[in-house]
PDB file of C-alpha atoms in Angstrom:
ATOM      1  CA  MET T 772       0.000   0.000   0.000  1.00 59.00           C
ATOM      2  CA  ALA T 773       2.850   2.360   0.830  1.00 61.00           C
ATOM      3  CA  THR T 774       4.449   1.760  -2.569  1.00 66.00           C
ATOM      4  CA  HIS T 775       1.245   2.807  -4.358  1.00 64.00           C
ATOM      5  CA  GLU T 776       1.109   6.026  -2.345  1.00 67.00           C
ATOM      6  CA  LEU T 777       4.791   6.707  -3.029  1.00 61.00           C
ATOM      7  CA  LEU T 778       4.290   5.997  -6.743  1.00 59.00           C
ATOM      8  CA  ALA T 779       1.250   8.280  -6.886  1.00 65.00           C
ATOM      9  CA  ALA T 780       3.139  11.053  -5.075  1.00 67.00           C
ATOM     10  CA  SER T 781       6.132  10.804  -7.430  1.00 76.00           C
ATOM     11  CA  SER T 782       3.806  10.790 -10.455  1.00 79.00           C
ATOM     12  CA  GLN T 783       2.046  13.913  -9.163  1.00 81.00           C
ATOM     13  CA  ALA T 784       5.437  15.609  -8.616  1.00 82.00           C
ATOM     14  CA  LEU T 785       6.451  14.724 -12.170  1.00 84.00           C
ATOM     15  CA  HIS T 786       3.250  16.192 -13.608  1.00 86.00           C
ATOM     16  CA  SER T 787       3.700  19.339 -11.524  1.00 87.00           C
ATOM     17  CA  THR T 788       7.280  19.712 -12.750  1.00 90.00           C
ATOM     18  CA  ILE T 789       6.216  19.297 -16.392  1.00 91.00           C
ATOM     19  CA  ALA T 790       3.425  21.838 -15.924  1.00 93.00           C
ATOM     20  CA  LEU T 791       5.872  24.300 -14.345  1.00 94.00           C
ATOM     21  CA  ILE T 792       8.300  23.891 -17.258  1.00 96.00           C
ATOM     22  CA  GLY T 793       5.422  24.484 -19.686  1.00 95.00           C
ATOM     23  CA  VAL T 794       4.473  27.710 -17.903  1.00 97.00           C
ATOM     24  CA  VAL T 795       8.106  28.906 -17.997  1.00 97.00           C
ATOM     25  CA  VAL T 796       8.395  28.162 -21.758  1.00 97.00           C
ATOM     26  CA  ALA T 797       5.083  29.932 -22.466  1.00 98.00           C
ATOM     27  CA  GLY T 798       6.267  32.941 -20.440  1.00 97.00           C
ATOM     28  CA  ALA T 799       9.544  33.031 -22.379  1.00 98.00           C
ATOM     29  CA  LEU T 800       7.637  32.990 -25.691  1.00 98.00           C
ATOM     30  CA  VAL T 801       5.366  35.838 -24.569  1.00 98.00           C
ATOM     31  CA  TRP T 802       8.436  37.840 -23.468  1.00 98.00           C
ATOM     32  CA  ALA T 803      10.128  37.209 -26.860  1.00 98.00           C
ATOM     33  CA  VAL T 804       7.058  38.412 -28.778  1.00 98.00           C
ATOM     34  CA  CYS T 805       6.815  41.560 -26.626  1.00 97.00           C
ATOM     35  CA  MET T 806      10.520  42.226 -27.157  1.00 97.00           C
ATOM     36  CA  GLY T 807      10.111  41.800 -30.943  1.00 96.00           C
ATOM     37  CA  VAL T 808       7.191  44.237 -31.000  1.00 96.00           C
ATOM     38  CA  ARG T 809       9.295  46.767 -29.093  1.00 95.00           C
ATOM     39  CA  VAL T 810      12.172  46.393 -31.574  1.00 95.00           C
ATOM     40  CA  MET T 811       9.811  46.798 -34.551  1.00 93.00           C
ATOM     41  CA  GLU T 812       8.396  50.001 -33.053  1.00 93.00           C
ATOM     42  CA  ASN T 813      11.904  51.512 -32.996  1.00 93.00           C
ATOM     43  CA  GLU T 814      12.561  50.735 -36.691  1.00 93.00           C
ATOM     44  CA  PRO T 815      11.945  53.390 -39.369  1.00 91.00           C
ATOM     45  CA  PRO T 816       8.570  53.144 -41.133  1.00 89.00           C
ATOM     46  CA  ARG T 817       8.218  51.144 -44.352  1.00 87.00           C
ATOM     47  CA  PRO T 818       8.464  53.146 -47.585  1.00 86.00           C
ATOM     48  CA  HIS T 819       5.264  54.101 -49.384  1.00 88.00           C
ATOM     49  CA  ALA T 820       4.564  52.934 -52.934  1.00 84.00           C
ATOM     50  CA  ASP T 821       5.704  56.234 -54.460  1.00 84.00           C
ATOM     51  CA  GLU T 822       9.047  56.051 -52.628  1.00 85.00           C
ATOM     52  CA  HIS T 823      10.152  52.826 -54.333  1.00 84.00           C
ATOM     53  CA  GLY T 824      12.628  52.780 -57.220  1.00 82.00           C
ATOM     54  CA  MET T 825      11.425  53.406 -60.763  1.00 83.00           C
ATOM     55  CA  LEU T 826      12.451  51.895 -64.094  1.00 84.00           C
ATOM     56  CA  PRO T 827      14.820  54.007 -66.173  1.00 83.00           C
ATOM     57  CA  ALA T 828      13.324  55.934 -69.096  1.00 85.00           C
ATOM     58  CA  THR T 829      14.989  53.490 -71.500  1.00 85.00           C
ATOM     59  CA  GLY T 830      13.170  50.525 -69.941  1.00 82.00           C
ATOM     60  CA  ALA T 831      14.354  47.477 -68.086  1.00 82.00           C
ATOM     61  CA  VAL T 832      18.035  46.537 -68.153  1.00 81.00           C
ATOM     62  CA  HIS T 833      18.604  43.090 -69.667  1.00 81.00           C
ATOM     63  CA  GLU T 834      21.335  40.547 -69.219  1.00 82.00           C
ATOM     64  CA  VAL T 835      24.300  40.458 -71.577  1.00 80.00           C
ATOM     65  CA  PHE T 836      25.370  37.034 -72.740  1.00 82.00           C
ATOM     66  CA  GLU T 837      28.923  36.743 -73.961  1.00 84.00           C
ATOM     67  CA  GLU T 838      31.590  34.113 -74.139  1.00 85.00           C
ATOM     68  CA  ARG T 839      34.544  34.730 -71.839  1.00 85.00           C
ATOM     69  CA  GLU T 840      38.039  33.265 -71.867  1.00 83.00           C
ATOM     70  CA  PRO T 841      40.669  33.281 -69.141  1.00 83.00           C
ATOM     71  CA  ASP T 842      43.019  36.229 -68.971  1.00 77.00           C
ATOM     72  CA  GLU T 843      46.393  34.537 -68.682  1.00 76.00           C
ATOM     73  CA  ILE T 844      48.950  35.970 -66.296  1.00 75.00           C
ATOM     74  CA  PRO T 845      52.180  36.686 -68.188  1.00 72.00           C
ATOM     75  CA  LEU T 846      55.234  34.859 -66.958  1.00 74.00           C
ATOM     76  CA  ALA T 847      58.016  37.030 -65.622  1.00 72.00           C
ATOM     77  CA  ALA T 848      61.142  37.004 -67.747  1.00 75.00           C
ATOM     78  CA  GLU T 849      64.402  35.806 -66.273  1.00 79.00           C
ATOM     79  CA  GLY T 850      65.736  38.444 -63.904  1.00 75.00           C
ATOM     80  CA  SER T 851      62.682  40.739 -64.125  1.00 78.00           C
ATOM     81  CA  PRO T 852      60.695  41.549 -61.014  1.00 79.00           C
ATOM     82  CA  ARG T 853      57.582  39.483 -60.450  1.00 78.00           C
ATOM     83  CA  LEU T 854      54.131  40.963 -60.959  1.00 77.00           C
ATOM     84  CA  ARG T 855      52.322  42.443 -57.978  1.00 79.00           C
ATOM     85  CA  PRO T 856      48.554  42.100 -57.437  1.00 78.00           C
ATOM     86  CA  TYR T 857      47.934  45.779 -58.223  1.00 80.00           C
ATOM     87  CA  GLN T 858      49.571  45.264 -61.648  1.00 75.00           C
ATOM     88  CA  LEU T 859      46.986  42.657 -62.695  1.00 75.00           C
ATOM     89  CA  HIS T 860      43.608  43.299 -64.293  1.00 69.00           C
ATOM     90  CA  HIS T 861      40.508  43.703 -62.165  1.00 70.00           C
ATOM     91  CA  SER T 862      38.930  40.653 -63.810  1.00 72.00           C
ATOM     92  CA  GLY T 863      40.296  37.159 -64.328  1.00 72.00           C
ATOM     93  CA  SER T 864      38.720  36.851 -67.763  1.00 79.00           C
ATOM     94  CA  ARG T 865      38.212  38.812 -70.963  1.00 80.00           C
ATOM     95  CA  ARG T 866      35.715  38.850 -73.819  1.00 82.00           C
ATOM     96  CA  SER T 867      36.410  36.063 -76.277  1.00 84.00           C
ATOM     97  CA  GLU T 868      36.920  36.866 -79.958  1.00 83.00           C
ATOM     98  CA  ASP T 869      34.770  33.855 -80.913  1.00 83.00           C
ATOM     99  CA  GLN T 870      31.277  34.650 -79.607  1.00 83.00           C
ATOM    100  CA  SER T 871      29.632  31.463 -80.929  1.00 80.00           C
ATOM    101  CA  ARG T 872      28.197  29.393 -78.100  1.00 75.00           C
ATOM    102  CA  ARG T 873      29.987  26.151 -77.373  1.00 73.00           C
ATOM    103  CA  ARG T 874      27.762  23.128 -77.924  1.00 70.00           C
ATOM    104  CA  TRP T 875      28.028  19.482 -77.013  1.00 66.00           C
ATOM    105  CA  MET T 876      29.633  17.278 -79.624  1.00 64.00           C
ATOM    106  CA  PRO T 877      27.133  15.142 -81.540  1.00 63.00           C
ATOM    107  CA  GLY T 878      26.926  11.624 -80.149  1.00 60.00           C
ATOM    108  CA  SER T 879      28.071  12.458 -76.615  1.00 58.00           C
ATOM    109  CA  SER T 880      25.614  13.447 -73.946  1.00 56.00           C
ATOM    110  CA  GLY T 881      28.217  14.713 -71.517  1.00 55.00           C
ATOM    111  CA  ALA T 882      25.942  14.132 -68.563  1.00 59.00           C
ATOM    112  CA  PHE T 883      27.525  13.060 -65.307  1.00 59.00           C
ATOM    113  CA  GLY T 884      27.287   9.316 -64.853  1.00 58.00           C
ATOM    114  CA  SER T 885      26.090   8.675 -68.410  1.00 58.00           C
ATOM    115  CA  GLY T 886      29.226   6.841 -69.400  1.00 57.00           C
ATOM    116  CA  GLY T 887      29.928   9.398 -72.116  1.00 55.00           C
ATOM    117  CA  PRO T 888      33.247  11.219 -72.418  1.00 56.00           C
ATOM    118  CA  GLY T 889      31.667  14.526 -71.392  1.00 53.00           C
ATOM    119  CA  ARG T 890      33.775  16.617 -73.781  1.00 55.00           C
ATOM    120  CA  VAL T 891      32.700  19.991 -75.093  1.00 51.00           C
TER     121      VAL T 891
END
């Protein structure tokens, strides 16, 4: 009989502990929401529709497709000082003279795992 009472008491303590943890978590969530509202109140207001950016008079800007090729770094001649980073171009590639798009060779799929050579 004493074991049943002890088991019931420990079960009630467990339920009380779980309920207390639930109340603490709910309180933390309410605090976080209140803190977020306070932060949002301090932010500048959202822009109105007339304050957003407008398209240029010439219309939308479109992408430019071009073939690029690597800009090779010249080798330093024997006895000449090596190139410094500030002496190089701002881009690692340049516009290719041949602007035709490279296509897959006929007869080879080139897909990974297809068993094909995958050459361009």
